[in-house]
XYZ file of C-alpha atoms in Angstrom:
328
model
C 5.958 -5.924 34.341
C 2.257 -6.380 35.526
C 2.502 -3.290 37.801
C 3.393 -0.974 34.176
C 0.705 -2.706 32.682
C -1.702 -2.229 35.368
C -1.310 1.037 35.257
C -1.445 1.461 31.610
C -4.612 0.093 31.465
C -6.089 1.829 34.868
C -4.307 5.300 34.521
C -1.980 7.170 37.240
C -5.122 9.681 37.474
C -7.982 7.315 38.910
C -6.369 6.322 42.301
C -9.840 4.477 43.138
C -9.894 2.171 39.038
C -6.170 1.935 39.747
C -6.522 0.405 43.702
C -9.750 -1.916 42.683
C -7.123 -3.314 39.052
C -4.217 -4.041 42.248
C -6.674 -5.818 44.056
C -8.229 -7.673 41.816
C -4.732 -8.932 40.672
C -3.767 -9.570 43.883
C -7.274 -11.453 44.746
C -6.712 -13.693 41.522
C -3.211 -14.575 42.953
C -3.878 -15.451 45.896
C -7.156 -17.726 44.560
C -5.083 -19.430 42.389
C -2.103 -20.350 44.573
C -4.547 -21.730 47.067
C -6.285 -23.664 44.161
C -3.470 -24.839 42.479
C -2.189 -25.942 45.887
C -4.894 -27.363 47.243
C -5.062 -29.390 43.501
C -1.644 -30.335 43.835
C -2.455 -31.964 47.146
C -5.139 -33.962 45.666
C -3.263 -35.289 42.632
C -0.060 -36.114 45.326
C -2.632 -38.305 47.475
C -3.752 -40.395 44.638
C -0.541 -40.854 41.911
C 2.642 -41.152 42.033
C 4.916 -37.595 42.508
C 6.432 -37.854 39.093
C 2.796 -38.222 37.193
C 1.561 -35.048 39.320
C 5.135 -33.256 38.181
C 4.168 -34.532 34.518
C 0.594 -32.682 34.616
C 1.894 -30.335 36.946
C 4.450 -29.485 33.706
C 1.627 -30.247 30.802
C -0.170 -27.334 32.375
C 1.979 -25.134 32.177
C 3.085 -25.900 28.670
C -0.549 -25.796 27.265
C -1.038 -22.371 29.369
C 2.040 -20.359 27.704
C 0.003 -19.744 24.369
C -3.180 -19.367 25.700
C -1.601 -16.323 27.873
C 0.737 -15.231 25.189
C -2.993 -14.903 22.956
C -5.007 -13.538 26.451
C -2.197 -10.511 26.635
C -2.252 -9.635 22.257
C -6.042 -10.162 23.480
C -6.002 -7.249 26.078
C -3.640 -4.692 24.070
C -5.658 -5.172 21.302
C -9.560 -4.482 23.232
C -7.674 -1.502 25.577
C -6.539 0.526 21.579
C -2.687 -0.697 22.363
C -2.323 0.657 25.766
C 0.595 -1.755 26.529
C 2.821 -0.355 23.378
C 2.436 3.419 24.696
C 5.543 2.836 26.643
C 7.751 1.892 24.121
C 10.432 3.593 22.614
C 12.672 3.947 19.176
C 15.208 2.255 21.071
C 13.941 -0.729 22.645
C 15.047 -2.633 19.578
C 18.876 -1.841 19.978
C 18.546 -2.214 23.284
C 17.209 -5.408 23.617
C 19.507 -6.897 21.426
C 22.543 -5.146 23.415
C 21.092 -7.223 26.349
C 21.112 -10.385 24.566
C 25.013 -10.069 23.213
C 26.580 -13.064 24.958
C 29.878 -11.695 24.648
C 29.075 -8.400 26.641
C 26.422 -10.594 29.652
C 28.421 -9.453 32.536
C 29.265 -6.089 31.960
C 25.979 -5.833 30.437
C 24.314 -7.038 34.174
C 26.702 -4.984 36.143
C 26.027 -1.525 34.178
C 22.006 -2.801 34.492
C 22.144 -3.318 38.138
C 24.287 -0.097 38.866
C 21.549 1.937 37.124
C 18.755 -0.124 38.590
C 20.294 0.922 42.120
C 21.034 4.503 41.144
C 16.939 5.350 39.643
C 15.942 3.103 42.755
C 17.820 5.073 45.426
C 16.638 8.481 43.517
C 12.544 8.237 43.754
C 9.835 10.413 45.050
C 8.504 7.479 46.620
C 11.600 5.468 47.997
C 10.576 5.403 51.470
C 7.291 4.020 50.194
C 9.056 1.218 48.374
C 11.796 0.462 51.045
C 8.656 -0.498 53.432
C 7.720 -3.099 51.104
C 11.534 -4.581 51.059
C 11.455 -4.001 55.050
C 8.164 -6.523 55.470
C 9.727 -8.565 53.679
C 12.274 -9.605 56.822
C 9.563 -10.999 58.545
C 10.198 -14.689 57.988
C 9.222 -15.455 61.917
C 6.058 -14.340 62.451
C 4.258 -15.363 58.985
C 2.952 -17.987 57.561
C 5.558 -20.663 56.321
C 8.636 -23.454 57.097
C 9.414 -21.461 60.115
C 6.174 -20.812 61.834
C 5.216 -24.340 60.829
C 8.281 -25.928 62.175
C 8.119 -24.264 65.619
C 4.435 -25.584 65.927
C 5.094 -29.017 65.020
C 8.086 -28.853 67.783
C 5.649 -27.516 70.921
C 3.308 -30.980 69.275
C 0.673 -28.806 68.137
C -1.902 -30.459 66.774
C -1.824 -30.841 62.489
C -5.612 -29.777 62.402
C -4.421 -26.030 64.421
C -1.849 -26.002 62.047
C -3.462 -26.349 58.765
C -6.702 -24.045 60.031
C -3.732 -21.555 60.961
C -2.595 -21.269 56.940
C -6.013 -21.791 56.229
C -6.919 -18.571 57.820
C -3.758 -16.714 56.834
C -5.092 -17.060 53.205
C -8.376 -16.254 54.020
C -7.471 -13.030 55.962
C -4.868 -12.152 52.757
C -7.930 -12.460 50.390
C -10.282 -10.406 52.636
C -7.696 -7.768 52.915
C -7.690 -7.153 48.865
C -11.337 -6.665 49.217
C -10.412 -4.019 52.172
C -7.620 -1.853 50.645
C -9.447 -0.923 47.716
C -12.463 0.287 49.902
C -9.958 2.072 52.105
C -8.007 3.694 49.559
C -11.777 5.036 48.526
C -12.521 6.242 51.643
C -9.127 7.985 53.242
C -6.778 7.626 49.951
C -4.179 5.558 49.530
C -0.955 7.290 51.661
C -3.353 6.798 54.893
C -4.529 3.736 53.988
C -0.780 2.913 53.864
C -0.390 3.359 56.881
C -3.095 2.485 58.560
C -1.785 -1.132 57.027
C 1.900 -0.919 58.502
C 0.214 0.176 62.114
C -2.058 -2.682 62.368
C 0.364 -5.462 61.045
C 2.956 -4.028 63.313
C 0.531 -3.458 66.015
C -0.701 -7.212 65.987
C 2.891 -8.799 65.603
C 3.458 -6.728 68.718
C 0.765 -8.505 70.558
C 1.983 -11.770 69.019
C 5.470 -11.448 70.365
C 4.708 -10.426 73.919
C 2.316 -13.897 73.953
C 5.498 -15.812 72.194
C 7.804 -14.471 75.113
C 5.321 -14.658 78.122
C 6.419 -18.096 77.789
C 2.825 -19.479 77.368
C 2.079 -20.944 73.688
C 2.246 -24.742 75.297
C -1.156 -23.993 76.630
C -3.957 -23.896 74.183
C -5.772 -20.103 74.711
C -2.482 -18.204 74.521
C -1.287 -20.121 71.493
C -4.256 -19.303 69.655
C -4.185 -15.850 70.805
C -0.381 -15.855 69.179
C -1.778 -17.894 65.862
C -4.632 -15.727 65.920
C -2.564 -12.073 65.859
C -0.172 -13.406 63.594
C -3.393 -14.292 60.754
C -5.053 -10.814 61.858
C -1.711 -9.488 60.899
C -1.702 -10.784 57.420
C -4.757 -7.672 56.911
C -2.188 -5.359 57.012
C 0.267 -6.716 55.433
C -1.707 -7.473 52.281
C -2.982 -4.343 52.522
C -0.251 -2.303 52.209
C 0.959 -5.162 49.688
C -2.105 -3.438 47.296
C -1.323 0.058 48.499
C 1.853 0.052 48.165
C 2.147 -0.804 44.658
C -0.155 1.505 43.733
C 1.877 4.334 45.423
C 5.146 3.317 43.865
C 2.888 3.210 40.584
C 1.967 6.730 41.406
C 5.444 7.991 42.039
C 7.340 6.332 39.708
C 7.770 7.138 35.611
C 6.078 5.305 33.398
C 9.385 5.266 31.515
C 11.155 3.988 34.814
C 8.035 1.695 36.022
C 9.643 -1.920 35.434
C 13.465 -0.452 36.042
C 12.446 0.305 39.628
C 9.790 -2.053 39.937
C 12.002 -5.031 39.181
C 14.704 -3.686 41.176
C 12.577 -3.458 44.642
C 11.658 -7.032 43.883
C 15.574 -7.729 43.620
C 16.520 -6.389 46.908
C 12.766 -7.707 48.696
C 14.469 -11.039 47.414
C 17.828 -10.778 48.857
C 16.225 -9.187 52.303
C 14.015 -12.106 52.587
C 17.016 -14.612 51.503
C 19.290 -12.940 54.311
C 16.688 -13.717 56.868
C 16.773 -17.218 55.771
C 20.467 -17.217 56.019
C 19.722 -16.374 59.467
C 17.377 -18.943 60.259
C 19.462 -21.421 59.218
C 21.987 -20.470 61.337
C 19.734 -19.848 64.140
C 18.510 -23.223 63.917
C 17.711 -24.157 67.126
C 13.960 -23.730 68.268
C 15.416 -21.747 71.197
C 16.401 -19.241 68.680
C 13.123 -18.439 67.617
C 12.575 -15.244 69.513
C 15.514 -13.834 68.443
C 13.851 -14.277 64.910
C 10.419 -12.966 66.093
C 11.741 -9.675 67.421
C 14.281 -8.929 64.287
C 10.378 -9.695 62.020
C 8.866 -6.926 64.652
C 11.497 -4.599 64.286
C 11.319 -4.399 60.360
C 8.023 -4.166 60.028
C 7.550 -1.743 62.847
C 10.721 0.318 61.277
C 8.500 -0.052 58.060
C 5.824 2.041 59.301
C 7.850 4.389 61.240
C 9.590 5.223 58.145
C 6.254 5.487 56.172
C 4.468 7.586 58.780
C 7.413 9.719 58.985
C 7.344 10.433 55.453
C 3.740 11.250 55.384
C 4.589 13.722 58.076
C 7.038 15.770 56.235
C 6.483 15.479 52.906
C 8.426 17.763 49.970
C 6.654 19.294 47.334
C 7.032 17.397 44.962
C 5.513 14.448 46.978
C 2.455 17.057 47.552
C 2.593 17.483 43.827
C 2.265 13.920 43.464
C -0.427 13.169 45.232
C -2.451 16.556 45.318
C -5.902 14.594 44.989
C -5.078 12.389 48.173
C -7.074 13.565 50.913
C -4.289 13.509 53.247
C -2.901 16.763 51.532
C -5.928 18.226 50.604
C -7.047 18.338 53.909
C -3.166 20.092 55.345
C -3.997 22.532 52.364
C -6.922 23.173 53.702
C-alpha cells in the first residue's frame, strides 16, 4: 500500500517529486534494516536470545500506535490525500472479505482477478522485470553467497566487509536513481539499471567459472562485481516502482501492486526450492548462470519494450525524454 500512498502524496505528474518520495523510502529502509540489525547484534552479544526476542517484541508493540498516529498524522497535514482513493463500496467490500464462511472462494475469485488486471497493464513488461530479478538468489547478498564463501575458508572479515558494502552500494544507489531519473527520465534510467546489474553479474560469473575465487585478487574481483551490481539493481528497484506507479490506475494501484509482490515471492521461493535441491557447493554455478539469465532476460525484455512501444505507452509517458526526443 505504500507505493498508492506514495503516489498520492507525490502525484503521477511530477516524475522528478515522485522518484526523490521512492528513494527516500527506499533510503529509510534500507537505514533501518541495517540499524535494527546491526542493534540486534549488539543486544544478542550481551543477553540472552529470549530477552533480545522480548525487546525485540516490546518494540514493536510500542511502535504500532505511534505509526497508526504518524499515518492519521500525514493524511491529515497532506488535506486527506490518502482517502481520495476510496470508494462507496469499500465498506461492503471489506466486510465480504472478512465473511469466514465465504474465505476460500473469496481468495480464489481475489487472486483470479489479481492475475487477470496484472497480466492486462500498460506497464507489465516493466513489472515482470522486477519479478525476473528477483531469481537471482546466487549472485546476491545472502545464505547462499555466504555459504559458498565460508566453504572456499574465506576469511569472516571478507565476508562481513562483502554485506557491508552490498548495503552501502544499495543506499548509494537511492541517492543515484533519483538524480538519473532527473537527468534522462525514468524508462532510460530503467534501463540503464538492468544493463549494468546484468553487465556486472556477467563479469562476476566468468571470474566464478574461470575456476579462480581460491586465490585472493579474483575473488575480490567476483565479491567486488557482485556489490557493484547491487547499483543497478536498487536502482531499477526505485525506478521501477515509480514506472509501475506511472502506468498503473490509481484505482488498480495496490490490486497490481500486491499481486507483483505475490508472484516476486513465489519466483524467489522457487529458486530456493532449487537451491535446496542443488545443495551441493558443486552446484553453485548452475545457480549463478540461472541468476544471470533472469536478470539479463530482465533487461532484454525492458529494452525491448522501450524499443517498440504502443501508443498508449507514448501516451503514458509523453514528458519522458526518451519519447520526446523519437517525437522529435
Amino acid at each position: 500500500m505504500e507505493r498508492d500512498w506514495v503516489v498520492l502524496l507525490a502525484g503521477t505528474n511530477r516524475p522528478v517529486a515522485l522518484a526523490q518520495a521512492n528513494a527516500v523510502l527506499n533510503r529509510l529502509d534500507l537505514v533501518c534494516e541495517t540499524v535494527g540489525a546491526s542493534v540486534f547484534g549488539l543486544l544478542l552479544s550481551k543477553y540472552h536470545p529470549v530477552t533480545c526476542l522480548k525487546i525485540a517484541s516490546g518494540l514493536m508493540i510500542c511502535s504500532f500506535p505511534v505509526l497508526v498516529m504518524l499515518g492519521q498524522l500525514i493524511n491529515r497535514v497532506s488535506c486527506h490525500a490518502l482517502d481520495s482513493s476510496r470508494t462507496a463500496t469499500d465498506e461492503s467490500i471489506c466486510a465480504d472479505l472478512l465473511d469466514v464462511r465465504r474465505i476460500v472462494p473469496n481468495s480464489l475469485r481475489a487472486i483470479k482477478h489479481g492475475w487477470n488486471e496484472y497480466k492486462q497493464q500498460t506497464v507489465l513488461p516493466a513489472s515482470a522485470a522486477t519479478v525476473f530479478l528477483n531469481f537471482n538468489v546466487a549472485l546476491a547478498p545472502g545464505a547462499i553467497m555466504t555459504a559458498l564463501l565460508m566453504h572456499r575458508g574465506t576469511s569472516p572479515s571478507i565476508v562481513g566487509a562483502f554485506s557491508g558494502l552490498c548495503s552501502i552500494m544499495g543506499l548509494v544507489a537511492t541517492f543515484i536513481s533519483s538524480s538519473l531519473v532527473k537527468r534522462v527520465g525514468i524508462l532510460k534510467a530503467g534501463a540503464a539499471g538492468l544493463i549494468f546489474q546484468a553487465s556486472l553479474l556477467s563479469i562476476a560469473l566468468t571470474v566464478y567459472w574461470a575456476g579462480s575465487i581460491s586465490q585472493t585478487t579474483p575473488l575480490l574481483i567476483f565479491l567486488a562485481s557482485i556489490a557493484l551490481s547491487r547499483l543497478g539493481h536498487m536502482s531499477y528497484d526505485v525506478v521501477g516502482t515509480q514506472i509501475v506507479q506511472t502506468g498503473v490506475p490509481a484505482s488498480k494501484a495496490n490490486l497490481i501492486g500486491g499481486m507483483e509482490v505475490s508472484i516476486a515471492s513465489l519466483a524467489e521461493l522457487v529458486m530456493l526450492a532449487m537451491a535446496i535441491i542443488a545443495n551441493d557447493v558443486s552446484h553453485f554455478g548452475f545457480l549463478a548462470i540461472l541468476s544471470v539469465s533472469s536478470v539479463a532476460g530482465a533487461a532484454w525484455m525492458f529494452c525491448r519494450w522501450l524499443t517498440n512501444p504502443t501508443d498508449e505507452q507514448r501516451e503514458l509517458f509523453m514528458v519522458d525524454p526518451l519519447y520526446q526526443v523519437q517525437a522529435i
